[in-house]
mmCIF file of C-alpha atoms and ligand atoms in Angstrom:
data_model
loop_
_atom_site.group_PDB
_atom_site.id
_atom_site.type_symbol
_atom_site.label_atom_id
_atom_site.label_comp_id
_atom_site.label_asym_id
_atom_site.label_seq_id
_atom_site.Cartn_x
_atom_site.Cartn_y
_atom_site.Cartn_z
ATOM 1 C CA UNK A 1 45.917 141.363 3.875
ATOM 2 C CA UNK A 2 49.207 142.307 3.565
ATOM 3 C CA UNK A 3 50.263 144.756 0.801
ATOM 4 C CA UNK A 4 49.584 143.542 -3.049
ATOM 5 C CA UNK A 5 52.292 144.369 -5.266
ATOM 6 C CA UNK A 6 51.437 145.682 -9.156
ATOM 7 C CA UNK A 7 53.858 142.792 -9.592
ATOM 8 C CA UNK A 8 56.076 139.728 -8.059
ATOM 9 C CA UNK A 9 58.481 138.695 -10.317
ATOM 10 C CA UNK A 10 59.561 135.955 -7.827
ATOM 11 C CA UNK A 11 56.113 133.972 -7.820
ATOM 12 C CA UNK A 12 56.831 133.636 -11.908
ATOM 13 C CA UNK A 13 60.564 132.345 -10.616
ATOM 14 C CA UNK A 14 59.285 130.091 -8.358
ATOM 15 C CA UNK A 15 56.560 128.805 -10.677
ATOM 16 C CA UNK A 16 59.420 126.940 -13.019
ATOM 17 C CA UNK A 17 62.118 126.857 -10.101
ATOM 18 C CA UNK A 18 63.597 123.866 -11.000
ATOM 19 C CA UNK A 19 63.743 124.324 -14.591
ATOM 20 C CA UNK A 20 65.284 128.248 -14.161
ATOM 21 C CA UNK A 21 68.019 126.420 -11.630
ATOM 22 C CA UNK A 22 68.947 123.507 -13.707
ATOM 23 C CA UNK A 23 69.329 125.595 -17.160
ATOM 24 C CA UNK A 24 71.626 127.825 -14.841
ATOM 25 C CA UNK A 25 73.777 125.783 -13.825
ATOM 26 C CA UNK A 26 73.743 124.093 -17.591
ATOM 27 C CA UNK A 27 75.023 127.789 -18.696
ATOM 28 C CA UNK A 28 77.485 128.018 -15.918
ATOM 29 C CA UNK A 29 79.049 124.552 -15.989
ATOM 30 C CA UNK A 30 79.089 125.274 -20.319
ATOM 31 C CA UNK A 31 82.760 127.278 -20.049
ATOM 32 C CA UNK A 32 80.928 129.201 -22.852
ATOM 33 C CA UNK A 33 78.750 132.840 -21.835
ATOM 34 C CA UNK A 34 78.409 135.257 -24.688
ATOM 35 C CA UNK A 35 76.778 134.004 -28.062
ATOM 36 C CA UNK A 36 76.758 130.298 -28.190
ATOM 37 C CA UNK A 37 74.508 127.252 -28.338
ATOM 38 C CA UNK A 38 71.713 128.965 -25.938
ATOM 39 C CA UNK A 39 71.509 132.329 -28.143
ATOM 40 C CA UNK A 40 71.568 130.673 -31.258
ATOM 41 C CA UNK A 41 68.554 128.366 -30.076
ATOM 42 C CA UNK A 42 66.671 130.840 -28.408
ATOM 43 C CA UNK A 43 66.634 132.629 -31.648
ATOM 44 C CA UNK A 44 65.467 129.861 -33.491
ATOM 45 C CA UNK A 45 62.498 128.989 -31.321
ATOM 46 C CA UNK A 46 61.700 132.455 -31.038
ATOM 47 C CA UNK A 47 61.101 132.881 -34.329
ATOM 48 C CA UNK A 48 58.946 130.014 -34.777
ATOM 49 C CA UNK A 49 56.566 131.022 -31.432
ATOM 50 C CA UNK A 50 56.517 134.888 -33.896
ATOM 51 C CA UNK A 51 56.178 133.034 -37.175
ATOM 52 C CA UNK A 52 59.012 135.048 -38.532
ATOM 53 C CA UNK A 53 61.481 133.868 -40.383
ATOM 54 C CA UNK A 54 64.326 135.062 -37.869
ATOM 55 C CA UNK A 55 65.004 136.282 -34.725
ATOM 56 C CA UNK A 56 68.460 138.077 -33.618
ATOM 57 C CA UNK A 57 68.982 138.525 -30.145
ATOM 58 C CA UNK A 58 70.372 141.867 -28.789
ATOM 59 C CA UNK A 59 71.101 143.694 -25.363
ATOM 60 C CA UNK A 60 67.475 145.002 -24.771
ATOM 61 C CA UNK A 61 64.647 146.582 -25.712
ATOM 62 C CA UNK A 62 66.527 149.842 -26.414
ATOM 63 C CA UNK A 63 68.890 148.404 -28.548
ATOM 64 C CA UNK A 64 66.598 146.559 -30.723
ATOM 65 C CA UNK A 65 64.444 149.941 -31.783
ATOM 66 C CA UNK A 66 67.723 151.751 -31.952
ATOM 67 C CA UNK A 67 69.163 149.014 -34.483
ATOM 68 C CA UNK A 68 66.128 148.385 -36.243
ATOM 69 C CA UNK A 69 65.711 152.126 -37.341
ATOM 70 C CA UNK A 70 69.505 151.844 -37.934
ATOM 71 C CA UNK A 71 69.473 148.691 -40.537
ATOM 72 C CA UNK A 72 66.946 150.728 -42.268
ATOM 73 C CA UNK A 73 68.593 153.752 -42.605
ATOM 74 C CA UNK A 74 66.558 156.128 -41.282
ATOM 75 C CA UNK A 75 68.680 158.980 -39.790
ATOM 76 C CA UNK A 76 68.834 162.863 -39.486
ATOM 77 C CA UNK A 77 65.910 164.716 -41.977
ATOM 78 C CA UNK A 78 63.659 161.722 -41.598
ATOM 79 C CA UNK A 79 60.472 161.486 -39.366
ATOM 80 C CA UNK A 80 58.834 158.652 -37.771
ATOM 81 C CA UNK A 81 55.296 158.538 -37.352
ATOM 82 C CA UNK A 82 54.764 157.434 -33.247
ATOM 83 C CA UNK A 83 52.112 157.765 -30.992
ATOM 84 C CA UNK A 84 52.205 160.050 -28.307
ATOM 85 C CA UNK A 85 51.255 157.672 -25.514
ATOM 86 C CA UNK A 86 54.432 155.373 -25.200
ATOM 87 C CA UNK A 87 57.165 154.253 -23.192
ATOM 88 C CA UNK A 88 60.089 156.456 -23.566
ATOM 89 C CA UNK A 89 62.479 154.022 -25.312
ATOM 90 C CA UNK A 90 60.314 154.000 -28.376
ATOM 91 C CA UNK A 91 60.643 157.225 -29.444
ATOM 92 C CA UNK A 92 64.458 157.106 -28.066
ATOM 93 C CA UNK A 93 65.246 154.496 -30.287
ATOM 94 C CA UNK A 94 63.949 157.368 -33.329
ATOM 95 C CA UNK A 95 66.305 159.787 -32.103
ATOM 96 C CA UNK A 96 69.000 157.585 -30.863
ATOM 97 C CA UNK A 97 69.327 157.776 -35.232
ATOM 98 C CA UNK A 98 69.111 161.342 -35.548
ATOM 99 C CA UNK A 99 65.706 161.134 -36.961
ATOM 100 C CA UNK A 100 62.486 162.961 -35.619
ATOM 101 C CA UNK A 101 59.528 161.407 -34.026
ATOM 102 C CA UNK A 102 56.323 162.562 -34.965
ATOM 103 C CA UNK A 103 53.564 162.064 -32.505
ATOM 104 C CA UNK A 104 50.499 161.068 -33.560
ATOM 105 C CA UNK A 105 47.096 160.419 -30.915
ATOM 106 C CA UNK A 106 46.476 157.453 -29.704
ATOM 107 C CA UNK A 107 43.074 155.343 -30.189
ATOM 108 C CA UNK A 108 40.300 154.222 -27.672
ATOM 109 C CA UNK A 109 42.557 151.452 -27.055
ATOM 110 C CA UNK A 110 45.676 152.803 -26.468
ATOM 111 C CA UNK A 111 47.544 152.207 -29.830
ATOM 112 C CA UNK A 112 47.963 154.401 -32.365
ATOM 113 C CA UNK A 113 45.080 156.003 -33.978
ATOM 114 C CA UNK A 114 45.302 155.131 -37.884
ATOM 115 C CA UNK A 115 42.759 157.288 -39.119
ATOM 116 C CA UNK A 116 45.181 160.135 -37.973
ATOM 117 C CA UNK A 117 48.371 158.851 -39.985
ATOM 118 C CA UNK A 118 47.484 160.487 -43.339
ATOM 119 C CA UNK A 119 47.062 164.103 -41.855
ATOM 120 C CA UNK A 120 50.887 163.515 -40.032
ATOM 121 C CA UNK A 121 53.029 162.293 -43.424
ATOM 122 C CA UNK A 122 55.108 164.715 -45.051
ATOM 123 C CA UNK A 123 57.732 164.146 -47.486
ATOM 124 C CA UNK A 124 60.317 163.432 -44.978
ATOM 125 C CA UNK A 125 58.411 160.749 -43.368
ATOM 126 C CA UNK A 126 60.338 157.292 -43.817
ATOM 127 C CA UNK A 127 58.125 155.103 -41.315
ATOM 128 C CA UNK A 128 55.645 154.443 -38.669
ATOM 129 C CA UNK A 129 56.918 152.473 -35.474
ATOM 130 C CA UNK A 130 53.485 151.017 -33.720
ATOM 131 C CA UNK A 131 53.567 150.234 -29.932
ATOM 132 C CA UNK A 132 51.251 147.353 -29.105
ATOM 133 C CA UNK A 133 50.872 148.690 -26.049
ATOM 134 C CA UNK A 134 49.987 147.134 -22.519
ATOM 135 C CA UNK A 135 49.850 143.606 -24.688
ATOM 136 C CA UNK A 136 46.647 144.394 -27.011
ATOM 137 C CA UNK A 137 47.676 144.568 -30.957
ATOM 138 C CA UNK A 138 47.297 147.633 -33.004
ATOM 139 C CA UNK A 139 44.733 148.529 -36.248
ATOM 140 C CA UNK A 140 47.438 146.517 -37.940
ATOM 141 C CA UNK A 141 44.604 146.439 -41.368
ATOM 142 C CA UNK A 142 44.664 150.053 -41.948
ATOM 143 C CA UNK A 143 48.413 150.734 -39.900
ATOM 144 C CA UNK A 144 49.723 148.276 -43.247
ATOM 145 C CA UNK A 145 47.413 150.098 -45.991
ATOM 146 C CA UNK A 146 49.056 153.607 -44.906
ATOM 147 C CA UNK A 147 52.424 152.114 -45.271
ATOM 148 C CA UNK A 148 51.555 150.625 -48.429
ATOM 149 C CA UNK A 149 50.119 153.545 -49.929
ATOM 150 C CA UNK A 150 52.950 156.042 -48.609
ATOM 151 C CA UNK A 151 55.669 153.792 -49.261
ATOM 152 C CA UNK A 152 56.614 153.651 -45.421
ATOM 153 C CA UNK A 153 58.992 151.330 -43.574
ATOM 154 C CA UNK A 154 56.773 149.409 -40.773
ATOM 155 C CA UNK A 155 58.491 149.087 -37.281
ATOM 156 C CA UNK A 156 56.590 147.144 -34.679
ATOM 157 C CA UNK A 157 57.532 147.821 -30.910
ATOM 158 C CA UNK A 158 56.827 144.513 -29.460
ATOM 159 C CA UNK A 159 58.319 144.947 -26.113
ATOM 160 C CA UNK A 160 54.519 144.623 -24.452
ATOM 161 C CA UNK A 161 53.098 142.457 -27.042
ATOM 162 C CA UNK A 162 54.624 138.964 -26.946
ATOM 163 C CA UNK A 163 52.973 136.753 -28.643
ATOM 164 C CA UNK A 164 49.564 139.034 -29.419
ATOM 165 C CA UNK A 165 47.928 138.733 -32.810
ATOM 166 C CA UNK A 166 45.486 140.557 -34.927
ATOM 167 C CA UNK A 167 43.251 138.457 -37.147
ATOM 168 C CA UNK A 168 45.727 135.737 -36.066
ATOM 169 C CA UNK A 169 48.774 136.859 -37.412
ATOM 170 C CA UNK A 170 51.399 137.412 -34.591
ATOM 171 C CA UNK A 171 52.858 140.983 -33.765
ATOM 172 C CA UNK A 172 56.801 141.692 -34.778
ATOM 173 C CA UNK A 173 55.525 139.832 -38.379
ATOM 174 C CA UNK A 174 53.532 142.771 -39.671
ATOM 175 C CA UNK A 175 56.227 144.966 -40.540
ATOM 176 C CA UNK A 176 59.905 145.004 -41.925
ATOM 177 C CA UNK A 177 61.193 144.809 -38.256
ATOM 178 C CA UNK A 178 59.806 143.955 -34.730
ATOM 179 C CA UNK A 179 61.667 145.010 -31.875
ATOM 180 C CA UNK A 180 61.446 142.849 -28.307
ATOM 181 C CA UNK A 181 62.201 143.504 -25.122
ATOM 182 C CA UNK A 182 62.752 140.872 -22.374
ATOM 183 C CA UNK A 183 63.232 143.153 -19.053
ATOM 184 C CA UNK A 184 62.328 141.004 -16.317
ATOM 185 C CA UNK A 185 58.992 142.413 -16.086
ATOM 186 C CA UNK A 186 57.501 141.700 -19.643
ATOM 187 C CA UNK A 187 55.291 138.630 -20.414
ATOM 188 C CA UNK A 188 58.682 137.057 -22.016
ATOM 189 C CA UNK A 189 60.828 138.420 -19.110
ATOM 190 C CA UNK A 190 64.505 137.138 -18.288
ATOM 191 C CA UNK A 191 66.620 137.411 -15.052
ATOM 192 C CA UNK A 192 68.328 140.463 -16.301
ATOM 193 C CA UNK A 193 68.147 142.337 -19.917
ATOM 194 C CA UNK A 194 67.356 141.028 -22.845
ATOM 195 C CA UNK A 195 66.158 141.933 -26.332
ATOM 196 C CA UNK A 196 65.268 140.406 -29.571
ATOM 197 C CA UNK A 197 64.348 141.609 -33.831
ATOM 198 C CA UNK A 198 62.050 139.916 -35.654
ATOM 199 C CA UNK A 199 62.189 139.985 -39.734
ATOM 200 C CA UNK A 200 61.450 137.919 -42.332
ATOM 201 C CA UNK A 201 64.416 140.148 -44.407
ATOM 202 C CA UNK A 202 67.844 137.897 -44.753
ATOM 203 C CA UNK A 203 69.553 141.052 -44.826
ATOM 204 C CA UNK A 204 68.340 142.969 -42.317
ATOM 205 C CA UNK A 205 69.135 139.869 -40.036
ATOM 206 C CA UNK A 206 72.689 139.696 -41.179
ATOM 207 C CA UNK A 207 72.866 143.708 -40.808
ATOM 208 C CA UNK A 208 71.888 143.324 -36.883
ATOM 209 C CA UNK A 209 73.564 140.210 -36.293
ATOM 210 C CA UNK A 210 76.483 142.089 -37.516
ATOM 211 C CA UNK A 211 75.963 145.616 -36.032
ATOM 212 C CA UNK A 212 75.094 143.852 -32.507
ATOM 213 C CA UNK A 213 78.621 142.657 -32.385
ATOM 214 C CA UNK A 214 81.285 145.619 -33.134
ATOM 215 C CA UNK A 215 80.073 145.940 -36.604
ATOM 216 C CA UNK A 216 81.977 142.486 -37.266
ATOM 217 C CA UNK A 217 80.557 139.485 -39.090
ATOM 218 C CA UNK A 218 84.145 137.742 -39.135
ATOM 219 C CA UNK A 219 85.868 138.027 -35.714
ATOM 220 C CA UNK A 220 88.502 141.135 -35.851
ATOM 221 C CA UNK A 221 87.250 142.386 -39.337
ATOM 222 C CA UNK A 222 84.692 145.011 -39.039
ATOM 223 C CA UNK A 223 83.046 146.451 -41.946
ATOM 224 C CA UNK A 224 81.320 149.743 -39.808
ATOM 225 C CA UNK A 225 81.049 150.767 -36.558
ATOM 226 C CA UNK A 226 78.486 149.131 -34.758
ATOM 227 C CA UNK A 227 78.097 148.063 -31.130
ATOM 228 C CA UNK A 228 77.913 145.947 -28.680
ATOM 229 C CA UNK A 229 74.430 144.808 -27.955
ATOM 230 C CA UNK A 230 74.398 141.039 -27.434
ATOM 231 C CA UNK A 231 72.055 138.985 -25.776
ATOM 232 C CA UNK A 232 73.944 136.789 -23.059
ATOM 233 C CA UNK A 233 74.129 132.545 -23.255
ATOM 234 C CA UNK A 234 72.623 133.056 -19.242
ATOM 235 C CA UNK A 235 69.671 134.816 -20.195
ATOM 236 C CA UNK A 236 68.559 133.327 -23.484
ATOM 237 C CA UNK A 237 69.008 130.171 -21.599
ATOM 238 C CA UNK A 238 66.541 131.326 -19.129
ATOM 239 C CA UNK A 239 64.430 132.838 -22.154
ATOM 240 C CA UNK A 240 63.751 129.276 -23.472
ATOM 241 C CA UNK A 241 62.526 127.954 -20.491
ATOM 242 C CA UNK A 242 60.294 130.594 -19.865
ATOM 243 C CA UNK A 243 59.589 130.392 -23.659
ATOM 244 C CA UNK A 244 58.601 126.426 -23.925
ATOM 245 C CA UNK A 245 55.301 127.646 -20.836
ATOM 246 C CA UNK A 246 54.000 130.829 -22.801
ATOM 247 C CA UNK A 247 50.961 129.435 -23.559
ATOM 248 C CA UNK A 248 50.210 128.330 -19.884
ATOM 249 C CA UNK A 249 51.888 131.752 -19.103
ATOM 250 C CA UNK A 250 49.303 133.429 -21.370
ATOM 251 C CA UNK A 251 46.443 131.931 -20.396
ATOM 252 C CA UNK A 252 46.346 132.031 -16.770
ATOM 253 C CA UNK A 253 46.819 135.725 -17.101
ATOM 254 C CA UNK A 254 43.929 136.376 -19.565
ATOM 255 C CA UNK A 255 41.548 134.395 -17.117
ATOM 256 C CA UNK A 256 42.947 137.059 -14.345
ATOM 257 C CA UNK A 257 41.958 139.774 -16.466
ATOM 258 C CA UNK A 258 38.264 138.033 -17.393
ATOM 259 C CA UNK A 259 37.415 138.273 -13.920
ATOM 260 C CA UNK A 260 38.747 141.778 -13.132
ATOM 261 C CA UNK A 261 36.624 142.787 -16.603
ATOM 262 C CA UNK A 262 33.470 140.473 -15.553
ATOM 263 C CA UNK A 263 33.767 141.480 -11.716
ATOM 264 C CA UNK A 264 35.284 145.069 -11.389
ATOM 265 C CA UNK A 265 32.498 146.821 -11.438
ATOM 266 C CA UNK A 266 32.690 150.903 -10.275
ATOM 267 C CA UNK A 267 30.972 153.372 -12.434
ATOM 268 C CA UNK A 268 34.119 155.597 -11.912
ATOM 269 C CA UNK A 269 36.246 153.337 -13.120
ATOM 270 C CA UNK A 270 36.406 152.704 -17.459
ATOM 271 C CA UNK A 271 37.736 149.301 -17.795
ATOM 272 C CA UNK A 272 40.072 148.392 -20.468
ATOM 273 C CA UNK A 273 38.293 147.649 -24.340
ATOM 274 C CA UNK A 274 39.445 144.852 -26.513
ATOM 275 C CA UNK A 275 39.964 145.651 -30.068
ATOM 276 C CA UNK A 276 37.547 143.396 -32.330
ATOM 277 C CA UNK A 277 40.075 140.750 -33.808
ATOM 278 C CA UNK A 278 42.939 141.684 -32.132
ATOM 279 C CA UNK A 279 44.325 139.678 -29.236
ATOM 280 C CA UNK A 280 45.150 140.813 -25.853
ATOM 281 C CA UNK A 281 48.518 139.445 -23.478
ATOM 282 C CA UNK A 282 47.813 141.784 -20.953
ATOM 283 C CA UNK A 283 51.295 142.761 -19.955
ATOM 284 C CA UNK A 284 49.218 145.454 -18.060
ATOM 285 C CA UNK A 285 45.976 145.256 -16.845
ATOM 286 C CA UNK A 286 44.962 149.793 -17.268
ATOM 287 C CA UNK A 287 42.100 151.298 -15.878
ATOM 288 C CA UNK A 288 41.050 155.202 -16.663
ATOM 289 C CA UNK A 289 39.803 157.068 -13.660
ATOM 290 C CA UNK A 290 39.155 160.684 -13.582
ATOM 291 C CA UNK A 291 40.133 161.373 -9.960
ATOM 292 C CA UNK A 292 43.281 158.702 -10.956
ATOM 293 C CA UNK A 293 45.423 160.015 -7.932
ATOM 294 C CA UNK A 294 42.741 159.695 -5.708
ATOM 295 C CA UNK A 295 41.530 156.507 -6.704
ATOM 296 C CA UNK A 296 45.669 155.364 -6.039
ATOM 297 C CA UNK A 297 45.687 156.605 -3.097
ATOM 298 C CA UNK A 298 42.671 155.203 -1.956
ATOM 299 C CA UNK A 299 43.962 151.906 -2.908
ATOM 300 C CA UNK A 300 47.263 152.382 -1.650
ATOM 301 C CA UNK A 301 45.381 153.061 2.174
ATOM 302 C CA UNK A 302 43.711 149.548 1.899
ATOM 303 C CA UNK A 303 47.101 147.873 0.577
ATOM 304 C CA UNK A 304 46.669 147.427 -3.141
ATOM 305 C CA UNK A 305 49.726 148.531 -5.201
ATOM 306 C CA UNK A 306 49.257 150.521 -8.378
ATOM 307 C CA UNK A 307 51.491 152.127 -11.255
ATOM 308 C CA UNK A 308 51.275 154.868 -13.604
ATOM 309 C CA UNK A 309 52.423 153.970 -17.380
ATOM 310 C CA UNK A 310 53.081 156.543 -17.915
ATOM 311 C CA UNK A 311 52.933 159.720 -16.275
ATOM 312 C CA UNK A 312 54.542 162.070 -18.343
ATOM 313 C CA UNK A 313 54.147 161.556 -22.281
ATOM 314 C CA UNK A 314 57.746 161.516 -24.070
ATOM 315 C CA UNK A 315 56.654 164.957 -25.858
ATOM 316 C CA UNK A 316 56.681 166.515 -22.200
ATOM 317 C CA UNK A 317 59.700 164.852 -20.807
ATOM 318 C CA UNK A 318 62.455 167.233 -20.007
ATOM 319 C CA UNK A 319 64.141 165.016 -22.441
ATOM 320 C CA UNK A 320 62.035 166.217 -25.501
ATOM 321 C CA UNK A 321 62.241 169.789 -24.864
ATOM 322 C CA UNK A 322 63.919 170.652 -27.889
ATOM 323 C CA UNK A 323 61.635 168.918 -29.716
ATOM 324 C CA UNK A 324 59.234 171.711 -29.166
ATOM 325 C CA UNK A 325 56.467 170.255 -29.145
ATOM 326 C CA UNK A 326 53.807 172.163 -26.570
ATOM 327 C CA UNK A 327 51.505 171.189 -23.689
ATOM 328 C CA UNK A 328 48.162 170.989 -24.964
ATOM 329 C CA UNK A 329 49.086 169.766 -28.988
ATOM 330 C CA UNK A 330 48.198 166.071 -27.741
ATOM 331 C CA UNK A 331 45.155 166.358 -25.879
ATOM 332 C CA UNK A 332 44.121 162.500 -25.584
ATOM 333 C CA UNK A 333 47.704 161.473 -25.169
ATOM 334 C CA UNK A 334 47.937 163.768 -22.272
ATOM 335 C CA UNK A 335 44.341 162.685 -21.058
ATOM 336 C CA UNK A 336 45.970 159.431 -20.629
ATOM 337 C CA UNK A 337 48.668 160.060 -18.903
ATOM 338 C CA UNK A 338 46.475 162.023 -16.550
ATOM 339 C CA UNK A 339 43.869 159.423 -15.675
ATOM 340 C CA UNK A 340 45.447 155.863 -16.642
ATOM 341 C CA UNK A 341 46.376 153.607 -13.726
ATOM 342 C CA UNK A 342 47.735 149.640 -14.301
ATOM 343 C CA UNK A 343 46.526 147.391 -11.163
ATOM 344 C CA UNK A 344 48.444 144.550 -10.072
ATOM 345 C CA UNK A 345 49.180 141.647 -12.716
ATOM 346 C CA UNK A 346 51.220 139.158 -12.598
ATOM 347 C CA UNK A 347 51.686 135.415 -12.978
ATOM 348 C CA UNK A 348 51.098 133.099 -9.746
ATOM 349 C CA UNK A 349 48.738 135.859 -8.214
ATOM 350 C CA UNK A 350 46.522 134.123 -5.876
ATOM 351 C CA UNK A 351 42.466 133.778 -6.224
ATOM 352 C CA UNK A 352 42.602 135.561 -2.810
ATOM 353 C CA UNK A 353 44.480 138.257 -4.062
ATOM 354 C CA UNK A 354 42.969 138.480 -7.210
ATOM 355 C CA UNK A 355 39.170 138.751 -4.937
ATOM 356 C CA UNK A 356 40.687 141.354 -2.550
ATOM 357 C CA UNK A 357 41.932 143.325 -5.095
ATOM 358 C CA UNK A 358 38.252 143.237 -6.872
ATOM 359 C CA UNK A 359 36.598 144.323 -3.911
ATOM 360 C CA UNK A 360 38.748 147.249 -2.592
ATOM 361 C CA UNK A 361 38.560 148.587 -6.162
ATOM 362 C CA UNK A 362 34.997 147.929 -6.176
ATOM 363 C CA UNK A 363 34.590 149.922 -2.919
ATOM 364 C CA UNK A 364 36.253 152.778 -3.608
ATOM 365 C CA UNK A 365 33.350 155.760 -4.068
ATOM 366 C CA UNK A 366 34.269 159.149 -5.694
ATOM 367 C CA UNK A 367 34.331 161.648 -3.134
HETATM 368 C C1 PLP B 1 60.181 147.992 -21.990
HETATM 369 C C2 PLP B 1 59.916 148.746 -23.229
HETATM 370 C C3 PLP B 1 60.948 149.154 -24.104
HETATM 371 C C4 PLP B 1 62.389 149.062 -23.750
HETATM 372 O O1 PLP B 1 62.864 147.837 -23.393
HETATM 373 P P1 PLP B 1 64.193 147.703 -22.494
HETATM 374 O O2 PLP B 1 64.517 146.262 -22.616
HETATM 375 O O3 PLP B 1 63.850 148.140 -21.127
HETATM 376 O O4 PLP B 1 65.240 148.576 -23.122
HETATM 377 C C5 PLP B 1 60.599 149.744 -25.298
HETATM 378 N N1 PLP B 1 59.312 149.977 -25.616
HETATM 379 C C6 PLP B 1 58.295 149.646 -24.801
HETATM 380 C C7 PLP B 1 56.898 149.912 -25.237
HETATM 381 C C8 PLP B 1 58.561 149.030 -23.577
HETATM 382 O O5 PLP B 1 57.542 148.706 -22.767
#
């Protein structure tokens, strides 16, 4: 068998070819590139497939959790409650404002652990930004009673959580803001970057649609300085085709992961848990493994690709030095990053390679 990627973002290309093709040559042929008829309908339908009230596209994942935190005001003095086992950008987009993240453990799911909020808020905390991360939705119950109690701004860092739910409400409506990324690689991916806000606020839509563009709401007259973060017509073109088969998208990767859970089946090996009424997109499919860099190798000599998300936890990152936070002061977030491994996922993976993949994992013994 020749060597199986973690992903192929050309299979999900060729699965809509024709579609993909025709809207880009629609875009090209339109004379019109940078927020026009495409954007503005992408951000309708976006909305509705969220059930928020709007959407406002923007450059990228980045962007969005750097704007979001921006509309609200949260700057230098304020912390932001985060847990320790993210993606970079998320805690980026914190200090991007000046503010400081606050790390907080995650749960047995990989989200962040709400019965460990309370113990983290201090009187300069202004929020809690919760990563659905690897597609499952967070403790959103008790996440929204701590913000209620506390008085907290709610950010929700969709960018791996398209179109999850808990108790069938739809992450990016939970909190004042949700932030969306469409990097090609995401279960809403485009052909380049991307990025979205969710809100049910008027004016925190207006704020972003205005700060997204030069700080201007009328062309040439610009109230602050903002930037430029704009989705482009190209890719929220591409975005709505992609959009109109998310269900199809959806599905055919849960019933991947229903066979990996129902047939992987290694007693070194913890398979991922599913959070009792939350739903799961699987944007990653991540196993735990003790001897993680032997397992990888392992599979790497029989020709299965794997990928660590993430290695080093933000607090860690040369990056976050100053932040002073020490080795050792997250012990399950840096369990994680020590033993997590994502296998390959990804729409238009074959039953073949779906059953090779099952049995090289299943053969692998712990030396
Ligand atoms: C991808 C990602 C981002 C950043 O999105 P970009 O579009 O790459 O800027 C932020 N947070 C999480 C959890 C992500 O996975």
């Amino acid at each position: 068998m020749e060597k199986i990627a973690t992903n192929r973002l050309d299979r999900g290309f060729f699965k809509y070819q024709k579609e993909f093709e025709d809207k880009a040559i629609e875009v090209l042929r339109s004379g019109w590139y940078i927020l026009g008829k495409e954007v503005a309908s992408f951000e309708e339908e976006f909305a509705a497939y969220i059930g928020s009230k709007y959407a406002v596209g923007v450059g990228n994942g980045l962007d969005a959790l750097y704007l979001a935190f921006r509309a609200l005001g949260i700057g230098p003095g304020d912390e932001v409650l985060v847990q320790g086992n993210t993606y970079i950008a998320s805690v980026m987009g914190i200090t991007m404002n000046g503010a400081t993240p606050v790390f907080v453990e995650p749960d047995e799911y990989f989200c962040i652990d709400a019965s460990k909020l309370e113990e983290k808020i201090t009187d300069k905390t202004k929020a809690i930004l919760v990563v659905h991360l690897y597609g499952q939705a967070s403790n959103m119950e008790e996440i929204c009673a701590v913000c209620k109690k506390h008085n907290l701004k709610l950010v929700e860092d969709c960018a791996q959580s398209h179109g999850a739910k808990f108790k069938g409400q739809t992450t990016g409506t939970f909190g004042d803001i949700g932030c969306f990324s469409f990097y090609p690689s995401k279960n809403l991916g485009a052909f380049g970057d991307g990025g979205a806000i969710t809100t049910d606020s008027p004016e925190i839509a207006d704020t972003i649609r205005m700060l997204r563009n030069y700080g201007s709401e009328k062309r040439y007259y610009n109230k602050v300085v903002g930037v430029n973060s704009r989705l482009d017509e190209m890719q929220a073109g591409l975005l709505r085709v992609r959009l109109s088969h998310m269900q199809e998208l959806e599905d055919e990767k849960r019933s991947f992961c229903e066979r990996y859970l129902k047939e992987i089946n290694n007693k070194a090996i913890e398979l991922p848990k599913i959070r009792e009424g939350a739903t799961h997109i699987w944007h990653q499919f991540v196993i735990r493994c003790e001897k993680r860099d032997e397992l990888a190798a392992y599979l790497d000599s029989k020709n299965v690709g794997t990928i660590i998300h993430y290695p080093i936890p933000p607090h860690l990152s040369e990056a976050y030095a100053y932040l002073g936070v020490r080795e050792g002061s997250l012990p399950i977030t840096e369990k994680y990053a020590k033993t997590v491994l994502s296998i390959p996922l990804y729409n238009g993976m074959t039953r073949e390679e779906q059953d090779y993949v099952i049995g090289v994992i299943n053969s692998y013994e712990r030396c």
